[in-house]
Coordinates of C-alpha atoms in Angstrom, one line a residue:
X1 CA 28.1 47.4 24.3
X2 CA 25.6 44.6 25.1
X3 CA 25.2 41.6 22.9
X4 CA 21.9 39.0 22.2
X5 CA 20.6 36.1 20.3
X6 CA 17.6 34.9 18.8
X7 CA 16.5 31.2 19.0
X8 CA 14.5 29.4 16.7
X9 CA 13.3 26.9 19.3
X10 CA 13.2 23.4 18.0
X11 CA 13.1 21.8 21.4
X12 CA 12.4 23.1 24.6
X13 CA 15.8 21.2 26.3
X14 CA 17.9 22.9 24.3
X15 CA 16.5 26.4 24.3
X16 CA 16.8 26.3 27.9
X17 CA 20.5 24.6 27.6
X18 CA 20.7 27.9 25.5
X19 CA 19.4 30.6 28.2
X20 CA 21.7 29.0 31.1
X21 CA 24.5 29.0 28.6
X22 CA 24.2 32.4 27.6
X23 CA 23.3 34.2 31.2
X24 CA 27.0 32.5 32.3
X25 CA 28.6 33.9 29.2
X26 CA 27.6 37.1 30.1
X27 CA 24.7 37.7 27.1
X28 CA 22.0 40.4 28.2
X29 CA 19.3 38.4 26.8
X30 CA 17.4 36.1 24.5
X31 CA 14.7 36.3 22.2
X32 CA 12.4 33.5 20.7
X33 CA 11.0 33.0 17.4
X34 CA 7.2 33.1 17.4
X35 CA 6.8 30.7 14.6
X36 CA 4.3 27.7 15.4
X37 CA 4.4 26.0 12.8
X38 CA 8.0 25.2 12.5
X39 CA 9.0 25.7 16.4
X40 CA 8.1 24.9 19.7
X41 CA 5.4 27.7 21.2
X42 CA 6.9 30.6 22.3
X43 CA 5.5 31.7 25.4
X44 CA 5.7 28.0 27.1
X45 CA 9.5 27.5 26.1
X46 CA 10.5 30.9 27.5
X47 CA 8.5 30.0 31.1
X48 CA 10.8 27.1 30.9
X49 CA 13.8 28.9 30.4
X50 CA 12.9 32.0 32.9
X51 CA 12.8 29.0 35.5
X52 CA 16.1 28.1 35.0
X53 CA 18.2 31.9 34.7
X54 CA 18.2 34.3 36.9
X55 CA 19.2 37.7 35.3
X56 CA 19.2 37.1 31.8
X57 CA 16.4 39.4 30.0
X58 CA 14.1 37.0 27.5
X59 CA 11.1 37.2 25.5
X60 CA 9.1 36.7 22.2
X61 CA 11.9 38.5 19.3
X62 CA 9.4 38.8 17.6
X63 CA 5.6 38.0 18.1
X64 CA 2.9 39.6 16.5
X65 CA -1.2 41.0 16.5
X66 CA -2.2 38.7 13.8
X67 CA -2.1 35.2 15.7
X68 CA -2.0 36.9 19.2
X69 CA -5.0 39.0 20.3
X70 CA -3.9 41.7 22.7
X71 CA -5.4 40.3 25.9
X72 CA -3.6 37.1 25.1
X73 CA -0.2 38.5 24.9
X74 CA -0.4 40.9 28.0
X75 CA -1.6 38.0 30.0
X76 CA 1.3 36.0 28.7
X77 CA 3.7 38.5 29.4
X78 CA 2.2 39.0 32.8
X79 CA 2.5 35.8 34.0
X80 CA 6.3 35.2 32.5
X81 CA 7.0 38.5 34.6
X82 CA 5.8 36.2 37.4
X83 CA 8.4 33.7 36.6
X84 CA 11.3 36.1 35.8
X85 CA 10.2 39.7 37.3
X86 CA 11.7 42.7 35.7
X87 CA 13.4 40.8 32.6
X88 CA 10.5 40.0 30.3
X89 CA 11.1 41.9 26.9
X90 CA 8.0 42.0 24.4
X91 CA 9.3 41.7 21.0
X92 CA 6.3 42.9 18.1
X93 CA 6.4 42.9 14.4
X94 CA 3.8 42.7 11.8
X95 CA 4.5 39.2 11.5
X96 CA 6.0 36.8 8.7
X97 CA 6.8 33.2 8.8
X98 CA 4.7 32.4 12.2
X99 CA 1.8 34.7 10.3
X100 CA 2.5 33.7 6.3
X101 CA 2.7 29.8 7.4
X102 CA -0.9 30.2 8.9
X103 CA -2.1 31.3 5.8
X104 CA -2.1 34.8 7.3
X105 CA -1.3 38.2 5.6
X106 CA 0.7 40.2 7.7
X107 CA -0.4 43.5 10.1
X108 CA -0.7 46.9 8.0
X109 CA 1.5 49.5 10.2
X110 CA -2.1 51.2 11.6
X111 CA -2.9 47.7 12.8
X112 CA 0.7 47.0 14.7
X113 CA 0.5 50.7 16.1
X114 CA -3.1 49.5 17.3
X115 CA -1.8 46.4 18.8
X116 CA 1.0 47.8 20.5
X117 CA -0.8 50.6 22.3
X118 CA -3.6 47.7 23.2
X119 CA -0.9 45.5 24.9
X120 CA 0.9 48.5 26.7
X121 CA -2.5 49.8 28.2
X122 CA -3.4 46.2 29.3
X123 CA -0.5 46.2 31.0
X124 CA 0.3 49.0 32.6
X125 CA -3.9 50.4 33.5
X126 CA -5.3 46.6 32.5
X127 CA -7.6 48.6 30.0
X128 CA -7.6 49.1 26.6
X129 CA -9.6 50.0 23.2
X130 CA -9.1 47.8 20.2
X131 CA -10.7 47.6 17.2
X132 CA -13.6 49.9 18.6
X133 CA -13.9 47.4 21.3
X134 CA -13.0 47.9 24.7
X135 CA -10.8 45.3 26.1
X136 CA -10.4 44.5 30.0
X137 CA -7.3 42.1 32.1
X138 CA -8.1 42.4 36.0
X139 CA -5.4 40.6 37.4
X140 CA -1.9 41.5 36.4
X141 CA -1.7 44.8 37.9
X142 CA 0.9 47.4 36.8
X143 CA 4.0 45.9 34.8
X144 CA 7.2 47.4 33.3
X145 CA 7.1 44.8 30.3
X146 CA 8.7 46.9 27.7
X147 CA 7.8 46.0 24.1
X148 CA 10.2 46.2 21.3
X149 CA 8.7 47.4 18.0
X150 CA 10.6 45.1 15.0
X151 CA 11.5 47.6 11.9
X152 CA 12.5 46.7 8.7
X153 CA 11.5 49.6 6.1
X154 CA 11.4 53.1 6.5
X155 CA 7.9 53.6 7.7
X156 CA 8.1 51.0 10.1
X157 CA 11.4 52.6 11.7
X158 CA 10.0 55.8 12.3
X159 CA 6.7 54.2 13.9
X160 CA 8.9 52.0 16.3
X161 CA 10.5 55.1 17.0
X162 CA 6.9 56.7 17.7
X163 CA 5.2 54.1 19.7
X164 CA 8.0 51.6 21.2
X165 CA 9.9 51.2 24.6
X166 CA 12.7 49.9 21.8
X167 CA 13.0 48.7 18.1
X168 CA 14.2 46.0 16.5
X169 CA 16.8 47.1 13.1
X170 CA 16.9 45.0 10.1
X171 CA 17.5 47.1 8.1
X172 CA 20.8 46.2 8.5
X173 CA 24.4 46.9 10.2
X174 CA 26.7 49.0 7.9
X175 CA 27.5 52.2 9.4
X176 CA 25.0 53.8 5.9
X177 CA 22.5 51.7 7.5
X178 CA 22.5 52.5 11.2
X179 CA 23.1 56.2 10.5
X180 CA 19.7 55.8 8.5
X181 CA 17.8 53.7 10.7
X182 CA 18.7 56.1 13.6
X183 CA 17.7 59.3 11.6
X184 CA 13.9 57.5 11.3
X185 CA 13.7 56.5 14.8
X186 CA 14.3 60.2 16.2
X187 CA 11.9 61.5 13.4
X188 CA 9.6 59.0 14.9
X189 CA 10.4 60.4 18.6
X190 CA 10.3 64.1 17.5
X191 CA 6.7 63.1 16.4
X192 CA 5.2 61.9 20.0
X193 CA 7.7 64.1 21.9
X194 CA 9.8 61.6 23.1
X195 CA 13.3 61.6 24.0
X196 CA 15.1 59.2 22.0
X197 CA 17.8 58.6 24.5
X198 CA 15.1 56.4 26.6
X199 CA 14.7 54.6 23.8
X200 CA 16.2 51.1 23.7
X201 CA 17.8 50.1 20.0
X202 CA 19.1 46.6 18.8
X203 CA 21.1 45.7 15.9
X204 CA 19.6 43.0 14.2
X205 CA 22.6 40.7 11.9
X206 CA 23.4 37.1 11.7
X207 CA 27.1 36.5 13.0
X208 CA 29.3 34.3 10.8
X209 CA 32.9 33.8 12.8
X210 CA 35.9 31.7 12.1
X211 CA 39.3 31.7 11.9
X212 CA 39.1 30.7 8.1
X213 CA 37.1 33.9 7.2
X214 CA 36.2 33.7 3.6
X215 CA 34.6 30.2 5.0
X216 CA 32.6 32.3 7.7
X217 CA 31.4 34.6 4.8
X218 CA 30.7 31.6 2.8
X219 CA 28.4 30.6 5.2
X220 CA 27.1 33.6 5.5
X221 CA 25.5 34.0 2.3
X222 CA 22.8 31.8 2.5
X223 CA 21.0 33.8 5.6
X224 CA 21.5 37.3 2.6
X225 CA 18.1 35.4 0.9
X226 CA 16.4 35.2 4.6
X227 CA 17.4 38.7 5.3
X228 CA 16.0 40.7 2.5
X229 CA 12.7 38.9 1.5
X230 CA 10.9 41.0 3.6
X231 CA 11.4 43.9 1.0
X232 CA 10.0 41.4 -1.9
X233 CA 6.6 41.4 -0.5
X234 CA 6.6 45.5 -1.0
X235 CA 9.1 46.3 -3.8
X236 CA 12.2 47.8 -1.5
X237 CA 12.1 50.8 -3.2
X238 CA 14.2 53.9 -1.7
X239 CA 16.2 50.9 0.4
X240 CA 18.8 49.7 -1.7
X241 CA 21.0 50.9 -4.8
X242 CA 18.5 51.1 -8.0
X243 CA 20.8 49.4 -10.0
X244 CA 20.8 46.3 -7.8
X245 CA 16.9 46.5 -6.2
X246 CA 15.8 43.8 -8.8
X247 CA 18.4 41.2 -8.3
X248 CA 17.9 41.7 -4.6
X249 CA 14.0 41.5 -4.7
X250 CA 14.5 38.7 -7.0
X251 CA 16.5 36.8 -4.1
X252 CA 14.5 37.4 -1.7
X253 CA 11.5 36.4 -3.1
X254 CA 12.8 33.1 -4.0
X255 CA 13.0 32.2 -0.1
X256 CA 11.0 29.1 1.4
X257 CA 9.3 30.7 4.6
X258 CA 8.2 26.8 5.0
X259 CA 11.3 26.2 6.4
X260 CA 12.5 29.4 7.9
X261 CA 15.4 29.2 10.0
X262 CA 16.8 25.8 9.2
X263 CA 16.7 25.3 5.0
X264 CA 18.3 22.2 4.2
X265 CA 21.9 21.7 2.9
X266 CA 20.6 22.3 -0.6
X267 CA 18.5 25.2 -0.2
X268 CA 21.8 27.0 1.2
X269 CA 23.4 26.0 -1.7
X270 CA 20.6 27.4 -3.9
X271 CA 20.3 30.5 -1.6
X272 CA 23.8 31.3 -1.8
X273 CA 24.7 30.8 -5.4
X274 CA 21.5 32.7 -6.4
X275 CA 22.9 35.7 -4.4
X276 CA 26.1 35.4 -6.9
X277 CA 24.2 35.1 -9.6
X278 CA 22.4 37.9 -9.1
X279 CA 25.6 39.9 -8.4
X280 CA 24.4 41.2 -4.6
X281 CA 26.3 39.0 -2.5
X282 CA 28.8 41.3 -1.8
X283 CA 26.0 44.6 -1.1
X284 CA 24.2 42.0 1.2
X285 CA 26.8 40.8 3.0
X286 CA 28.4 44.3 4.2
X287 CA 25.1 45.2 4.8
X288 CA 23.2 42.9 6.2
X289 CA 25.5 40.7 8.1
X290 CA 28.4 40.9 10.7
X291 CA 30.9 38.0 9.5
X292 CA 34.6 37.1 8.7
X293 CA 38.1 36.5 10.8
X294 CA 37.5 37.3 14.7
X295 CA 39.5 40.2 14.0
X296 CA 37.2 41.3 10.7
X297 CA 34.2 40.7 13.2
X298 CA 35.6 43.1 15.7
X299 CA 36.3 46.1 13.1
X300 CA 32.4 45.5 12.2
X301 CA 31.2 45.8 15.7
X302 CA 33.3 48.7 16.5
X303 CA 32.2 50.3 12.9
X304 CA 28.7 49.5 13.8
X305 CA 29.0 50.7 17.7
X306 CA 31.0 54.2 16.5
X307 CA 28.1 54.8 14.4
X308 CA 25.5 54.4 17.4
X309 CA 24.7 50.7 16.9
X310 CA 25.6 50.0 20.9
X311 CA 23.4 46.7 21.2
X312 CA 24.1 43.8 19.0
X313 CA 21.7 40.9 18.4
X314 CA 22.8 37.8 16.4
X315 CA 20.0 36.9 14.4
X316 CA 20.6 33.0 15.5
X317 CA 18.6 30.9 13.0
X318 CA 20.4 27.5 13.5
X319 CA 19.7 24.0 13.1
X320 CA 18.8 21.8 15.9
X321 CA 21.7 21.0 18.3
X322 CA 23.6 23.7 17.5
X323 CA 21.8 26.9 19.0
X324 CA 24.9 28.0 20.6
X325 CA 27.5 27.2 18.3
X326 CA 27.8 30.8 17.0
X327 CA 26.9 33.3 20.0
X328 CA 29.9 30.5 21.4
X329 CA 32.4 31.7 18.8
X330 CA 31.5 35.3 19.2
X331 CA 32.4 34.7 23.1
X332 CA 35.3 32.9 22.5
X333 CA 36.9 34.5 19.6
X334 CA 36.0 38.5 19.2
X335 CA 34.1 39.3 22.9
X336 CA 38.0 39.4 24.2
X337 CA 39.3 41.0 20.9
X338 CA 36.6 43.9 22.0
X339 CA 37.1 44.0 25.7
X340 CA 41.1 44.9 24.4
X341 CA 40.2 47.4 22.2
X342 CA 37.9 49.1 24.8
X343 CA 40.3 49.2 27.2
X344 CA 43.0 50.5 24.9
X345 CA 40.9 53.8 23.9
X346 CA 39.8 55.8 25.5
X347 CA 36.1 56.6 25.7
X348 CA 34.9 54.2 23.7
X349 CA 31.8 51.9 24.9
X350 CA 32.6 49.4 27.8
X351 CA 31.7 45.8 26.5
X352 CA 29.9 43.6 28.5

């Protein structure tokens, strides 16, 4: 198994604190949020991290074709392969608080698909058509920059399946979900002929880890309102149980993309209350989240990794100063809970 974290960067110090913190712990890599308006810019923050590691794999998680134009992002990808050759990860999604906080709409699936194959040609032949205009980058000469294709709903799935080097799941971690997820992105494969086995799949969850665990679950019930109002923009229909789809589009459309990442104290409170109101807490939290006792966290992961779920991502949103508190607790408390299980049975995954 191989384990990541996002970072809503909030200052550039600590991100990079964060990347030479998890390269030593052992974390394959790190993605940042792509989020202006809220956060410090993306591409500048991870130059200033790929200075500073050596092996860890890092990139946008996730930006999009909205407020990037393709020649833009292939020569930024470019240049951090410069910095950090052979790690840069290109994380793409149709965009959402760095889009809706511009006063953007987000990318129609046609339009990401477009973008994608735009950025991919750029970098691999420096050519590429877009938008019946032919687009041209002389410098950056062949790159492996692979580009991760974020998936949320069904349709999206199957296209990241079609059209990326790797997806991004969030449509969440119960062993239902991942079974799902990973019938789409071989439909998806099956489509352009690819082999799915090439493709590269993370797991997309918020961790919530202590030794109290109805305290980590607690805590994790806030992040259920962040997690599902993607679907409240489009209705979630076909993605959740029809007796609770209203409650759980009702939640998530009640979410403040203003502050994304880091509500305040009282819009926690609201979040997580709402979600027991609304009687989905305990749906959403199976679903969408990895959280408990160390020992509850390390059923989950092996639950999620027997059903193919092999690379884990902690959806990190976290307030400033404490980027690493839970990819910390994850190291500390379930990573050696898992390396005992692996070696106990045999054939199972190795964890790294």
């Amino acid at each position: 198994m191989k384990f990541g974290f996002g970072v809503n960067p909030q200052g550039v110090d600590e991100v990079v604190s964060a990347g030479v913190q998890a390269e030593a712990l052992g974390f394959d890599r790190i993605g940042l949020w792509d989020s202006p308006l809220g956060h410090r810019e993306v591409w500048m923050t991870l130059g200033a991290v790929a200075a500073k590691t050596e092996k860890l794999r890092l990139g946008p998680w996730v930006t999009n074709g909205i407020t990037r134009h393709p020649v833009v992002t292939a020569a930024a990808a470019a240049t951090l392969d410069d910095i950090a050759p052979g790690r840069v990860i290109l994380g793409v999604g149709s965009g959402d608080s760095g889009v809706y906080n511009l006063a953007g709409v987000g990318s129609k699936l046609a339009d990401l698909e477009e973008f994608v194959v735009a950025v991919r040609g750029l970098l691999t032949t420096g050519r590429a058509e877009w938008r019946g205009q032919s687009l041209a980058i002389d410098w950056p000469g062949e790159r492996d920059v692979k580009i991760f294709v974020s998936a949320h709903g069904p349709k999206a799935t199957r296209l990241a399946g079609r059209i990326g080097d790797g997806v991004i799941v969030g449509s969440g971690v119960s062993p239902e979900a991942i079974h799902s997820a990973r019938d789409l992105i071989a439909a998806g494969c099956e489509e352009a002929g690819r082999d799915e086995s090439q493709i590269e799949t993370w797991w997309m969850a918020p961790w919530y880890i202590s030794e109290d665990g109805e305290q980590a679950k607690n805590d994790a019930l806030w992040h259920l309102t962040s997690l599902v109002h993607h679907w409240s923009r489009t209705g979630g229909k076909g993605m959740f149980p029809e007796e609770l789809r209203e409650g759980i589009i009702k939640l998530g459309s009640g979410y403040h993309l203003r502050s994304h990442g880091d509500p305040s104290p009282e819009e926690k409170a609201q979040y997580a209350a709402e979600a027991e109101r609304l009687g989905v807490a305990d749906y959403l939290r199976r679903r969408f989240t990895i959280s408990g006792t160390p020992a509850e966290v390390c059923v989950q992961m092996a639950e999620a990794a027997q059903a193919g779920a092999l690379n884990l991502d902690c959806a990190n949103a976290a307030p400033k100063g404490r980027v690493m508190v839970r990819p910390t607790n994850f190291h500390t408390l379930v990573r050696p809970l898992l390396q005992e299980q692996s070696a106990m049975a045999t054939g199972t995954a190795h964890v790294h």
